[in-house]
């Protein structure tokens, strides 16, 4: 791996880790359910970035793209289901507080 | 040429992180959802720059488009809080998120000082020349089955979540 590639890889990993830190902070510092979902989304964006950079560095961009597409499909399904649960929780509790998720029944 | 490539990447990565931090720190949920879409667009530009065009198209259409629509729908289906309460929450929010830039700065400094010579990943060249189509349909065909099953599970999950009690009773009567 050339020096430029190594620098590019390191810088990309640093930015991805910083994004994961911001997303973790978002999840831990708030109790709003939608904001927690947004934090999760930001984390998956970092993972997508790492997959793309890994594929580029290793020269296997095609395989990396298949992983990214699979990740995007998973991401959409998880967010759709989670948004449904959030709306259900809001209808039940009239609140978006994550602490009240214990009140859900059934 | 290489210098331009690295500079462009760093600029795009910086914009990606800035959009992400703005998404986390903004007080309005709607602005936060829009910030998430902007983050997705920055990631799409990065993917295009890394020659991952198909993944970039997926990211742009699905993550910047569909997921933003899901978030905005969820926000609009839940009523906003009262103005006085919102003001209090905003102050609390600022207090809670005041440490984020400091935390990110320290983390960035630690990472850049210790991990700049991160690894030397093994350069495996097998199947390096394969196109996305070949990789997806030949190498990772089983992933497609998993994706179909996951999408079906998601659809059934949404149907079950939005099933009202009346519709269940109606089904029973029939």
PDB file of C-alpha atoms in Angstrom:
ATOM      1  CA  UNK A   1       0.000   0.000   0.000  1.00  0.00           C
ATOM      2  CA  UNK A   2       1.418   3.371  -0.995  1.00  0.00           C
ATOM      3  CA  UNK A   3       1.896   6.204   1.448  1.00  0.00           C
ATOM      4  CA  UNK A   4      -1.000   8.201   0.003  1.00  0.00           C
ATOM      5  CA  UNK A   5      -3.315   5.226   0.283  1.00  0.00           C
ATOM      6  CA  UNK A   6      -2.240   4.604   3.879  1.00  0.00           C
ATOM      7  CA  UNK A   7      -2.916   8.244   4.747  1.00  0.00           C
ATOM      8  CA  UNK A   8      -6.278   8.148   3.004  1.00  0.00           C
ATOM      9  CA  UNK A   9      -7.201   4.936   4.864  1.00  0.00           C
ATOM     10  CA  UNK A  10      -6.161   6.339   8.244  1.00  0.00           C
ATOM     11  CA  UNK A  11      -7.959   9.649   7.714  1.00  0.00           C
ATOM     12  CA  UNK A  12     -11.142   7.865   6.591  1.00  0.00           C
ATOM     13  CA  UNK A  13     -11.076   5.566   9.617  1.00  0.00           C
ATOM     14  CA  UNK A  14     -10.554   8.543  11.935  1.00  0.00           C
ATOM     15  CA  UNK A  15     -13.534  10.397  10.451  1.00  0.00           C
ATOM     16  CA  UNK A  16     -15.701   7.263  10.619  1.00  0.00           C
ATOM     17  CA  UNK A  17     -14.793   6.700  14.278  1.00  0.00           C
ATOM     18  CA  UNK A  18     -15.560  10.364  15.046  1.00  0.00           C
ATOM     19  CA  UNK A  19     -18.962   9.968  13.402  1.00  0.00           C
ATOM     20  CA  UNK A  20     -19.611   6.844  15.488  1.00  0.00           C
ATOM     21  CA  UNK A  21     -18.675   8.840  18.613  1.00  0.00           C
ATOM     22  CA  UNK A  22     -21.138  11.608  17.657  1.00  0.00           C
ATOM     23  CA  UNK A  23     -23.864   9.038  16.982  1.00  0.00           C
ATOM     24  CA  UNK A  24     -23.217   7.258  20.293  1.00  0.00           C
ATOM     25  CA  UNK A  25     -23.365  10.596  22.067  1.00  0.00           C
ATOM     26  CA  UNK A  26     -26.684  11.305  20.339  1.00  0.00           C
ATOM     27  CA  UNK A  27     -28.089   7.963  21.488  1.00  0.00           C
ATOM     28  CA  UNK A  28     -26.839   8.297  25.062  1.00  0.00           C
ATOM     29  CA  UNK A  29     -27.645  11.974  25.663  1.00  0.00           C
ATOM     30  CA  UNK A  30     -31.259  11.998  24.536  1.00  0.00           C
ATOM     31  CA  UNK A  31     -34.462  10.216  25.480  1.00  0.00           C
ATOM     32  CA  UNK A  32     -36.352  11.102  22.311  1.00  0.00           C
ATOM     33  CA  UNK A  33     -37.008   7.920  20.368  1.00  0.00           C
ATOM     34  CA  UNK A  34     -36.723   9.509  16.913  1.00  0.00           C
ATOM     35  CA  UNK A  35     -33.400  11.079  17.834  1.00  0.00           C
ATOM     36  CA  UNK A  36     -32.157   7.670  18.988  1.00  0.00           C
ATOM     37  CA  UNK A  37     -33.095   6.288  15.561  1.00  0.00           C
ATOM     38  CA  UNK A  38     -31.229   9.146  13.894  1.00  0.00           C
ATOM     39  CA  UNK A  39     -28.169   8.227  15.976  1.00  0.00           C
ATOM     40  CA  UNK A  40     -28.452   4.648  14.780  1.00  0.00           C
ATOM     41  CA  UNK A  41     -28.668   5.876  11.198  1.00  0.00           C
ATOM     42  CA  UNK A  42     -25.506   7.929  11.608  1.00  0.00           C
ATOM     43  CA  UNK A  43     -23.702   4.848  12.895  1.00  0.00           C
ATOM     44  CA  UNK A  44     -24.696   2.831   9.848  1.00  0.00           C
ATOM     45  CA  UNK A  45     -23.452   5.682   7.644  1.00  0.00           C
ATOM     46  CA  UNK A  46     -20.039   5.298   9.270  1.00  0.00           C
ATOM     47  CA  UNK A  47     -20.105   1.548   8.660  1.00  0.00           C
ATOM     48  CA  UNK A  48     -20.991   2.182   5.009  1.00  0.00           C
ATOM     49  CA  UNK A  49     -18.029   4.533   4.737  1.00  0.00           C
ATOM     50  CA  UNK A  50     -15.690   1.962   6.287  1.00  0.00           C
ATOM     51  CA  UNK A  51     -16.924  -0.745   3.909  1.00  0.00           C
ATOM     52  CA  UNK A  52     -16.367   1.522   0.903  1.00  0.00           C
ATOM     53  CA  UNK A  53     -12.889   2.525   2.041  1.00  0.00           C
ATOM     54  CA  UNK A  54     -11.983  -1.107   2.785  1.00  0.00           C
ATOM     55  CA  UNK A  55     -13.145  -2.153  -0.682  1.00  0.00           C
ATOM     56  CA  UNK A  56     -11.216   0.665  -2.323  1.00  0.00           C
ATOM     57  CA  UNK A  57      -8.000  -0.089  -0.466  1.00  0.00           C
ATOM     58  CA  UNK A  58      -8.153  -3.848  -1.034  1.00  0.00           C
ATOM     59  CA  UNK A  59      -9.119  -3.397  -4.680  1.00  0.00           C
ATOM     60  CA  UNK A  60     -12.359  -5.362  -4.223  1.00  0.00           C
ATOM     61  CA  UNK A  61     -14.879  -2.612  -4.776  1.00  0.00           C
ATOM     62  CA  UNK A  62     -17.451  -4.951  -6.314  1.00  0.00           C
ATOM     63  CA  UNK A  63     -17.688  -7.138  -3.203  1.00  0.00           C
ATOM     64  CA  UNK A  64     -17.706  -4.066  -0.985  1.00  0.00           C
ATOM     65  CA  UNK A  65     -20.612  -2.631  -2.976  1.00  0.00           C
ATOM     66  CA  UNK A  66     -22.639  -5.827  -2.515  1.00  0.00           C
ATOM     67  CA  UNK A  67     -22.089  -5.548   1.235  1.00  0.00           C
ATOM     68  CA  UNK A  68     -23.095  -1.878   1.157  1.00  0.00           C
ATOM     69  CA  UNK A  69     -26.291  -2.677  -0.750  1.00  0.00           C
ATOM     70  CA  UNK A  70     -27.142  -5.424   1.758  1.00  0.00           C
ATOM     71  CA  UNK A  71     -26.483  -2.999   4.608  1.00  0.00           C
ATOM     72  CA  UNK A  72     -28.740  -0.360   3.038  1.00  0.00           C
ATOM     73  CA  UNK A  73     -31.584  -2.873   2.669  1.00  0.00           C
ATOM     74  CA  UNK A  74     -31.189  -3.912   6.322  1.00  0.00           C
ATOM     75  CA  UNK A  75     -31.045  -0.264   7.361  1.00  0.00           C
ATOM     76  CA  UNK A  76     -34.311   0.614   5.633  1.00  0.00           C
ATOM     77  CA  UNK A  77     -36.193  -2.334   7.107  1.00  0.00           C
ATOM     78  CA  UNK A  78     -34.896  -1.678  10.614  1.00  0.00           C
ATOM     79  CA  UNK A  79     -35.765   2.030  10.408  1.00  0.00           C
ATOM     80  CA  UNK A  80     -39.247   1.339   9.006  1.00  0.00           C
ATOM     81  CA  UNK A  81     -40.043  -1.132  11.802  1.00  0.00           C
ATOM     82  CA  UNK A  82     -38.505   1.108  14.454  1.00  0.00           C
ATOM     83  CA  UNK A  83     -40.478   4.130  13.202  1.00  0.00           C
ATOM     84  CA  UNK A  84     -43.640   2.031  13.449  1.00  0.00           C
ATOM     85  CA  UNK A  85     -42.773   1.105  17.027  1.00  0.00           C
ATOM     86  CA  UNK A  86     -42.089   4.771  17.835  1.00  0.00           C
ATOM     87  CA  UNK A  87     -45.486   5.817  16.463  1.00  0.00           C
ATOM     88  CA  UNK A  88     -47.145   2.971  18.391  1.00  0.00           C
ATOM     89  CA  UNK A  89     -45.392   4.069  21.558  1.00  0.00           C
ATOM     90  CA  UNK A  90     -46.496   7.679  20.972  1.00  0.00           C
ATOM     91  CA  UNK A  91     -50.118   6.637  20.493  1.00  0.00           C
ATOM     92  CA  UNK A  92     -49.966   4.623  23.695  1.00  0.00           C
ATOM     93  CA  UNK A  93     -48.074   7.051  25.933  1.00  0.00           C
ATOM     94  CA  UNK A  94     -48.686  10.383  24.151  1.00  0.00           C
ATOM     95  CA  UNK A  95     -44.965  10.938  24.595  1.00  0.00           C
ATOM     96  CA  UNK A  96     -41.696  10.188  22.792  1.00  0.00           C
ATOM     97  CA  UNK A  97     -39.743   9.386  25.944  1.00  0.00           C
ATOM     98  CA  UNK A  98     -37.656   6.237  25.616  1.00  0.00           C
ATOM     99  CA  UNK A  99     -38.122   5.606  29.341  1.00  0.00           C
ATOM    100  CA  UNK A 100     -41.808   4.934  28.785  1.00  0.00           C
ATOM    101  CA  UNK A 101     -41.289   2.042  26.398  1.00  0.00           C
ATOM    102  CA  UNK A 102     -41.869  -0.275  29.364  1.00  0.00           C
ATOM    103  CA  UNK A 103     -45.521   0.795  29.327  1.00  0.00           C
ATOM    104  CA  UNK A 104     -46.160  -0.936  26.008  1.00  0.00           C
ATOM    105  CA  UNK A 105     -48.240  -4.076  26.304  1.00  0.00           C
ATOM    106  CA  UNK A 106     -48.958  -7.024  24.070  1.00  0.00           C
TER     107      UNK A 106
ATOM    108  CA  UNK B   1      -3.491  14.070  -9.261  1.00  0.00           C
ATOM    109  CA  UNK B   2      -3.027  12.001  -6.098  1.00  0.00           C
ATOM    110  CA  UNK B   3      -2.871  15.177  -4.066  1.00  0.00           C
ATOM    111  CA  UNK B   4      -6.210  16.264  -5.549  1.00  0.00           C
ATOM    112  CA  UNK B   5      -7.734  12.885  -4.761  1.00  0.00           C
ATOM    113  CA  UNK B   6      -6.685  13.047  -1.107  1.00  0.00           C
ATOM    114  CA  UNK B   7      -7.663  16.712  -0.720  1.00  0.00           C
ATOM    115  CA  UNK B   8     -11.086  16.063  -2.211  1.00  0.00           C
ATOM    116  CA  UNK B   9     -11.559  13.070   0.079  1.00  0.00           C
ATOM    117  CA  UNK B  10     -10.602  15.039   3.169  1.00  0.00           C
ATOM    118  CA  UNK B  11     -12.974  17.865   2.176  1.00  0.00           C
ATOM    119  CA  UNK B  12     -15.815  15.405   1.614  1.00  0.00           C
ATOM    120  CA  UNK B  13     -15.051  13.569   4.868  1.00  0.00           C
ATOM    121  CA  UNK B  14     -15.044  16.887   6.728  1.00  0.00           C
ATOM    122  CA  UNK B  15     -18.396  17.852   5.247  1.00  0.00           C
ATOM    123  CA  UNK B  16     -19.728  14.371   6.087  1.00  0.00           C
ATOM    124  CA  UNK B  17     -18.697  14.750   9.735  1.00  0.00           C
ATOM    125  CA  UNK B  18     -19.932  18.359   9.915  1.00  0.00           C
ATOM    126  CA  UNK B  19     -23.350  17.337   8.572  1.00  0.00           C
ATOM    127  CA  UNK B  20     -23.469  14.474  11.086  1.00  0.00           C
ATOM    128  CA  UNK B  21     -22.576  16.717  14.028  1.00  0.00           C
ATOM    129  CA  UNK B  22     -25.172  19.291  12.906  1.00  0.00           C
ATOM    130  CA  UNK B  23     -27.738  16.472  12.737  1.00  0.00           C
ATOM    131  CA  UNK B  24     -26.939  15.520  16.325  1.00  0.00           C
ATOM    132  CA  UNK B  25     -26.784  19.033  17.740  1.00  0.00           C
ATOM    133  CA  UNK B  26     -29.716  20.787  16.093  1.00  0.00           C
ATOM    134  CA  UNK B  27     -32.720  21.180  18.363  1.00  0.00           C
ATOM    135  CA  UNK B  28     -35.531  20.681  15.809  1.00  0.00           C
ATOM    136  CA  UNK B  29     -36.323  17.109  14.885  1.00  0.00           C
ATOM    137  CA  UNK B  30     -37.256  18.091  11.340  1.00  0.00           C
ATOM    138  CA  UNK B  31     -33.933  19.868  10.836  1.00  0.00           C
ATOM    139  CA  UNK B  32     -32.255  16.812  12.287  1.00  0.00           C
ATOM    140  CA  UNK B  33     -33.954  14.597   9.684  1.00  0.00           C
ATOM    141  CA  UNK B  34     -32.870  16.983   6.933  1.00  0.00           C
ATOM    142  CA  UNK B  35     -29.336  16.942   8.355  1.00  0.00           C
ATOM    143  CA  UNK B  36     -29.390  13.165   8.109  1.00  0.00           C
ATOM    144  CA  UNK B  37     -30.324  13.460   4.438  1.00  0.00           C
ATOM    145  CA  UNK B  38     -27.441  15.908   3.906  1.00  0.00           C
ATOM    146  CA  UNK B  39     -25.109  13.419   5.626  1.00  0.00           C
ATOM    147  CA  UNK B  40     -26.340  10.757   3.217  1.00  0.00           C
ATOM    148  CA  UNK B  41     -25.691  13.051   0.259  1.00  0.00           C
ATOM    149  CA  UNK B  42     -22.122  13.677   1.470  1.00  0.00           C
ATOM    150  CA  UNK B  43     -21.623   9.918   1.818  1.00  0.00           C
ATOM    151  CA  UNK B  44     -22.998   9.464  -1.704  1.00  0.00           C
ATOM    152  CA  UNK B  45     -20.442  11.947  -3.040  1.00  0.00           C
ATOM    153  CA  UNK B  46     -17.716  10.016  -1.216  1.00  0.00           C
ATOM    154  CA  UNK B  47     -18.946   6.742  -2.689  1.00  0.00           C
ATOM    155  CA  UNK B  48     -18.956   8.223  -6.185  1.00  0.00           C
ATOM    156  CA  UNK B  49     -15.467   9.528  -5.584  1.00  0.00           C
ATOM    157  CA  UNK B  50     -14.330   6.037  -4.541  1.00  0.00           C
ATOM    158  CA  UNK B  51     -15.885   4.655  -7.760  1.00  0.00           C
ATOM    159  CA  UNK B  52     -18.649   2.796  -5.899  1.00  0.00           C
ATOM    160  CA  UNK B  53     -21.322   4.153  -8.225  1.00  0.00           C
ATOM    161  CA  UNK B  54     -24.005   1.510  -7.668  1.00  0.00           C
ATOM    162  CA  UNK B  55     -23.722   1.771  -3.895  1.00  0.00           C
ATOM    163  CA  UNK B  56     -23.818   5.558  -4.284  1.00  0.00           C
ATOM    164  CA  UNK B  57     -27.042   5.404  -6.250  1.00  0.00           C
ATOM    165  CA  UNK B  58     -28.580   3.125  -3.595  1.00  0.00           C
ATOM    166  CA  UNK B  59     -27.408   5.448  -0.824  1.00  0.00           C
ATOM    167  CA  UNK B  60     -28.843   8.504  -2.550  1.00  0.00           C
ATOM    168  CA  UNK B  61     -32.207   7.034  -3.466  1.00  0.00           C
ATOM    169  CA  UNK B  62     -32.850   4.895  -0.402  1.00  0.00           C
ATOM    170  CA  UNK B  63     -31.051   6.601   2.481  1.00  0.00           C
ATOM    171  CA  UNK B  64     -31.304  10.246   1.416  1.00  0.00           C
ATOM    172  CA  UNK B  65     -34.777   9.750  -0.055  1.00  0.00           C
ATOM    173  CA  UNK B  66     -36.816   6.950   1.473  1.00  0.00           C
ATOM    174  CA  UNK B  67     -35.438   7.038   5.013  1.00  0.00           C
ATOM    175  CA  UNK B  68     -35.856  10.830   5.185  1.00  0.00           C
ATOM    176  CA  UNK B  69     -39.486  10.383   4.124  1.00  0.00           C
ATOM    177  CA  UNK B  70     -39.950   7.732   6.854  1.00  0.00           C
ATOM    178  CA  UNK B  71     -38.459  10.077   9.466  1.00  0.00           C
ATOM    179  CA  UNK B  72     -40.511  13.087   8.369  1.00  0.00           C
ATOM    180  CA  UNK B  73     -43.674  10.940   8.376  1.00  0.00           C
ATOM    181  CA  UNK B  74     -42.894   9.703  11.886  1.00  0.00           C
ATOM    182  CA  UNK B  75     -42.226  13.266  13.080  1.00  0.00           C
ATOM    183  CA  UNK B  76     -45.440  14.597  11.532  1.00  0.00           C
ATOM    184  CA  UNK B  77     -47.473  11.747  13.044  1.00  0.00           C
ATOM    185  CA  UNK B  78     -46.284  12.700  16.516  1.00  0.00           C
ATOM    186  CA  UNK B  79     -47.423  16.056  17.845  1.00  0.00           C
ATOM    187  CA  UNK B  80     -44.853  18.724  18.755  1.00  0.00           C
ATOM    188  CA  UNK B  81     -44.349  19.759  22.367  1.00  0.00           C
ATOM    189  CA  UNK B  82     -45.636  23.079  23.740  1.00  0.00           C
ATOM    190  CA  UNK B  83     -43.513  26.185  23.169  1.00  0.00           C
ATOM    191  CA  UNK B  84     -42.533  26.727  26.810  1.00  0.00           C
ATOM    192  CA  UNK B  85     -41.628  23.100  27.215  1.00  0.00           C
ATOM    193  CA  UNK B  86     -39.664  23.229  23.956  1.00  0.00           C
ATOM    194  CA  UNK B  87     -37.664  26.221  25.255  1.00  0.00           C
ATOM    195  CA  UNK B  88     -36.795  24.345  28.455  1.00  0.00           C
ATOM    196  CA  UNK B  89     -35.819  21.263  26.473  1.00  0.00           C
ATOM    197  CA  UNK B  90     -33.632  23.386  24.188  1.00  0.00           C
ATOM    198  CA  UNK B  91     -31.672  24.734  27.146  1.00  0.00           C
ATOM    199  CA  UNK B  92     -31.279  21.246  28.592  1.00  0.00           C
ATOM    200  CA  UNK B  93     -30.218  20.016  25.167  1.00  0.00           C
ATOM    201  CA  UNK B  94     -27.521  22.642  24.859  1.00  0.00           C
ATOM    202  CA  UNK B  95     -26.240  21.710  28.303  1.00  0.00           C
ATOM    203  CA  UNK B  96     -26.156  18.039  27.378  1.00  0.00           C
ATOM    204  CA  UNK B  97     -24.498  18.488  23.994  1.00  0.00           C
ATOM    205  CA  UNK B  98     -22.000  21.159  25.015  1.00  0.00           C
ATOM    206  CA  UNK B  99     -19.371  18.462  25.522  1.00  0.00           C
ATOM    207  CA  UNK B 100     -19.750  16.909  22.071  1.00  0.00           C
ATOM    208  CA  UNK B 101     -17.351  19.202  20.145  1.00  0.00           C
ATOM    209  CA  UNK B 102     -14.756  18.873  22.939  1.00  0.00           C
ATOM    210  CA  UNK B 103     -15.180  15.091  22.968  1.00  0.00           C
ATOM    211  CA  UNK B 104     -14.822  14.895  19.190  1.00  0.00           C
ATOM    212  CA  UNK B 105     -11.751  17.127  19.238  1.00  0.00           C
ATOM    213  CA  UNK B 106     -10.042  14.976  21.884  1.00  0.00           C
ATOM    214  CA  UNK B 107     -11.016  11.749  20.112  1.00  0.00           C
ATOM    215  CA  UNK B 108      -9.769  13.120  16.786  1.00  0.00           C
ATOM    216  CA  UNK B 109      -6.490  14.230  18.309  1.00  0.00           C
ATOM    217  CA  UNK B 110      -5.958  10.844  19.994  1.00  0.00           C
ATOM    218  CA  UNK B 111      -6.813   8.941  16.837  1.00  0.00           C
ATOM    219  CA  UNK B 112      -4.687  11.089  14.567  1.00  0.00           C
ATOM    220  CA  UNK B 113      -1.691  10.919  16.867  1.00  0.00           C
ATOM    221  CA  UNK B 114      -1.810   7.189  17.526  1.00  0.00           C
ATOM    222  CA  UNK B 115      -3.471   5.684  14.486  1.00  0.00           C
ATOM    223  CA  UNK B 116      -2.054   7.600  11.550  1.00  0.00           C
ATOM    224  CA  UNK B 117       0.010   4.535  10.583  1.00  0.00           C
ATOM    225  CA  UNK B 118      -3.022   2.370  11.223  1.00  0.00           C
ATOM    226  CA  UNK B 119      -2.577  -0.922   9.405  1.00  0.00           C
ATOM    227  CA  UNK B 120      -1.276  -2.417   6.274  1.00  0.00           C
ATOM    228  CA  UNK B 121      -4.315  -4.345   5.056  1.00  0.00           C
ATOM    229  CA  UNK B 122      -3.598  -7.447   3.044  1.00  0.00           C
ATOM    230  CA  UNK B 123      -3.997  -6.658  -0.605  1.00  0.00           C
ATOM    231  CA  UNK B 124      -5.912  -9.659  -1.879  1.00  0.00           C
ATOM    232  CA  UNK B 125      -6.424  -9.378  -5.588  1.00  0.00           C
ATOM    233  CA  UNK B 126      -8.647 -12.412  -6.138  1.00  0.00           C
ATOM    234  CA  UNK B 127     -11.825 -11.335  -7.909  1.00  0.00           C
ATOM    235  CA  UNK B 128     -10.582  -7.770  -7.893  1.00  0.00           C
ATOM    236  CA  UNK B 129     -11.637  -7.301 -11.485  1.00  0.00           C
ATOM    237  CA  UNK B 130     -15.151  -8.672 -10.967  1.00  0.00           C
ATOM    238  CA  UNK B 131     -17.984  -6.285 -11.679  1.00  0.00           C
ATOM    239  CA  UNK B 132     -20.709  -5.565  -9.136  1.00  0.00           C
ATOM    240  CA  UNK B 133     -23.148  -7.670 -11.129  1.00  0.00           C
ATOM    241  CA  UNK B 134     -20.785 -10.663 -11.091  1.00  0.00           C
ATOM    242  CA  UNK B 135     -20.074 -10.247  -7.401  1.00  0.00           C
ATOM    243  CA  UNK B 136     -23.741  -9.845  -6.510  1.00  0.00           C
ATOM    244  CA  UNK B 137     -25.242 -12.576  -8.690  1.00  0.00           C
ATOM    245  CA  UNK B 138     -22.405 -15.108  -8.573  1.00  0.00           C
ATOM    246  CA  UNK B 139     -20.423 -14.557  -5.412  1.00  0.00           C
ATOM    247  CA  UNK B 140     -23.020 -13.220  -3.002  1.00  0.00           C
ATOM    248  CA  UNK B 141     -26.224 -14.737  -4.363  1.00  0.00           C
ATOM    249  CA  UNK B 142     -27.303 -16.002  -0.962  1.00  0.00           C
ATOM    250  CA  UNK B 143     -27.290 -12.392   0.292  1.00  0.00           C
ATOM    251  CA  UNK B 144     -30.115 -11.634  -2.126  1.00  0.00           C
ATOM    252  CA  UNK B 145     -32.258 -14.371  -0.555  1.00  0.00           C
ATOM    253  CA  UNK B 146     -31.551 -12.845   2.840  1.00  0.00           C
ATOM    254  CA  UNK B 147     -32.462  -9.389   1.553  1.00  0.00           C
ATOM    255  CA  UNK B 148     -35.775 -10.637   0.155  1.00  0.00           C
ATOM    256  CA  UNK B 149     -36.599 -12.371   3.448  1.00  0.00           C
ATOM    257  CA  UNK B 150     -35.688  -9.256   5.430  1.00  0.00           C
ATOM    258  CA  UNK B 151     -37.866  -7.034   3.237  1.00  0.00           C
ATOM    259  CA  UNK B 152     -40.785  -9.479   3.623  1.00  0.00           C
ATOM    260  CA  UNK B 153     -40.252  -9.533   7.399  1.00  0.00           C
ATOM    261  CA  UNK B 154     -40.240  -5.727   7.388  1.00  0.00           C
ATOM    262  CA  UNK B 155     -43.478  -5.543   5.411  1.00  0.00           C
ATOM    263  CA  UNK B 156     -45.202  -8.012   7.754  1.00  0.00           C
ATOM    264  CA  UNK B 157     -43.816  -6.122  10.741  1.00  0.00           C
ATOM    265  CA  UNK B 158     -45.284  -2.824   9.496  1.00  0.00           C
ATOM    266  CA  UNK B 159     -48.653  -4.488   8.772  1.00  0.00           C
ATOM    267  CA  UNK B 160     -48.763  -5.964  12.282  1.00  0.00           C
ATOM    268  CA  UNK B 161     -47.710  -2.688  13.908  1.00  0.00           C
ATOM    269  CA  UNK B 162     -50.431  -0.639  12.242  1.00  0.00           C
ATOM    270  CA  UNK B 163     -53.177  -3.213  12.666  1.00  0.00           C
ATOM    271  CA  UNK B 164     -55.920  -1.602  14.739  1.00  0.00           C
ATOM    272  CA  UNK B 165     -58.138  -3.420  17.199  1.00  0.00           C
ATOM    273  CA  UNK B 166     -61.186  -2.825  14.977  1.00  0.00           C
ATOM    274  CA  UNK B 167     -59.572  -4.492  11.998  1.00  0.00           C
ATOM    275  CA  UNK B 168     -58.674  -7.508  14.175  1.00  0.00           C
ATOM    276  CA  UNK B 169     -62.302  -7.748  15.406  1.00  0.00           C
ATOM    277  CA  UNK B 170     -63.546  -7.355  11.830  1.00  0.00           C
ATOM    278  CA  UNK B 171     -61.336 -10.216  10.725  1.00  0.00           C
ATOM    279  CA  UNK B 172     -62.674 -12.370  13.521  1.00  0.00           C
ATOM    280  CA  UNK B 173     -66.278 -11.656  12.555  1.00  0.00           C
ATOM    281  CA  UNK B 174     -65.601 -12.662   8.995  1.00  0.00           C
TER     282      UNK B 174
END
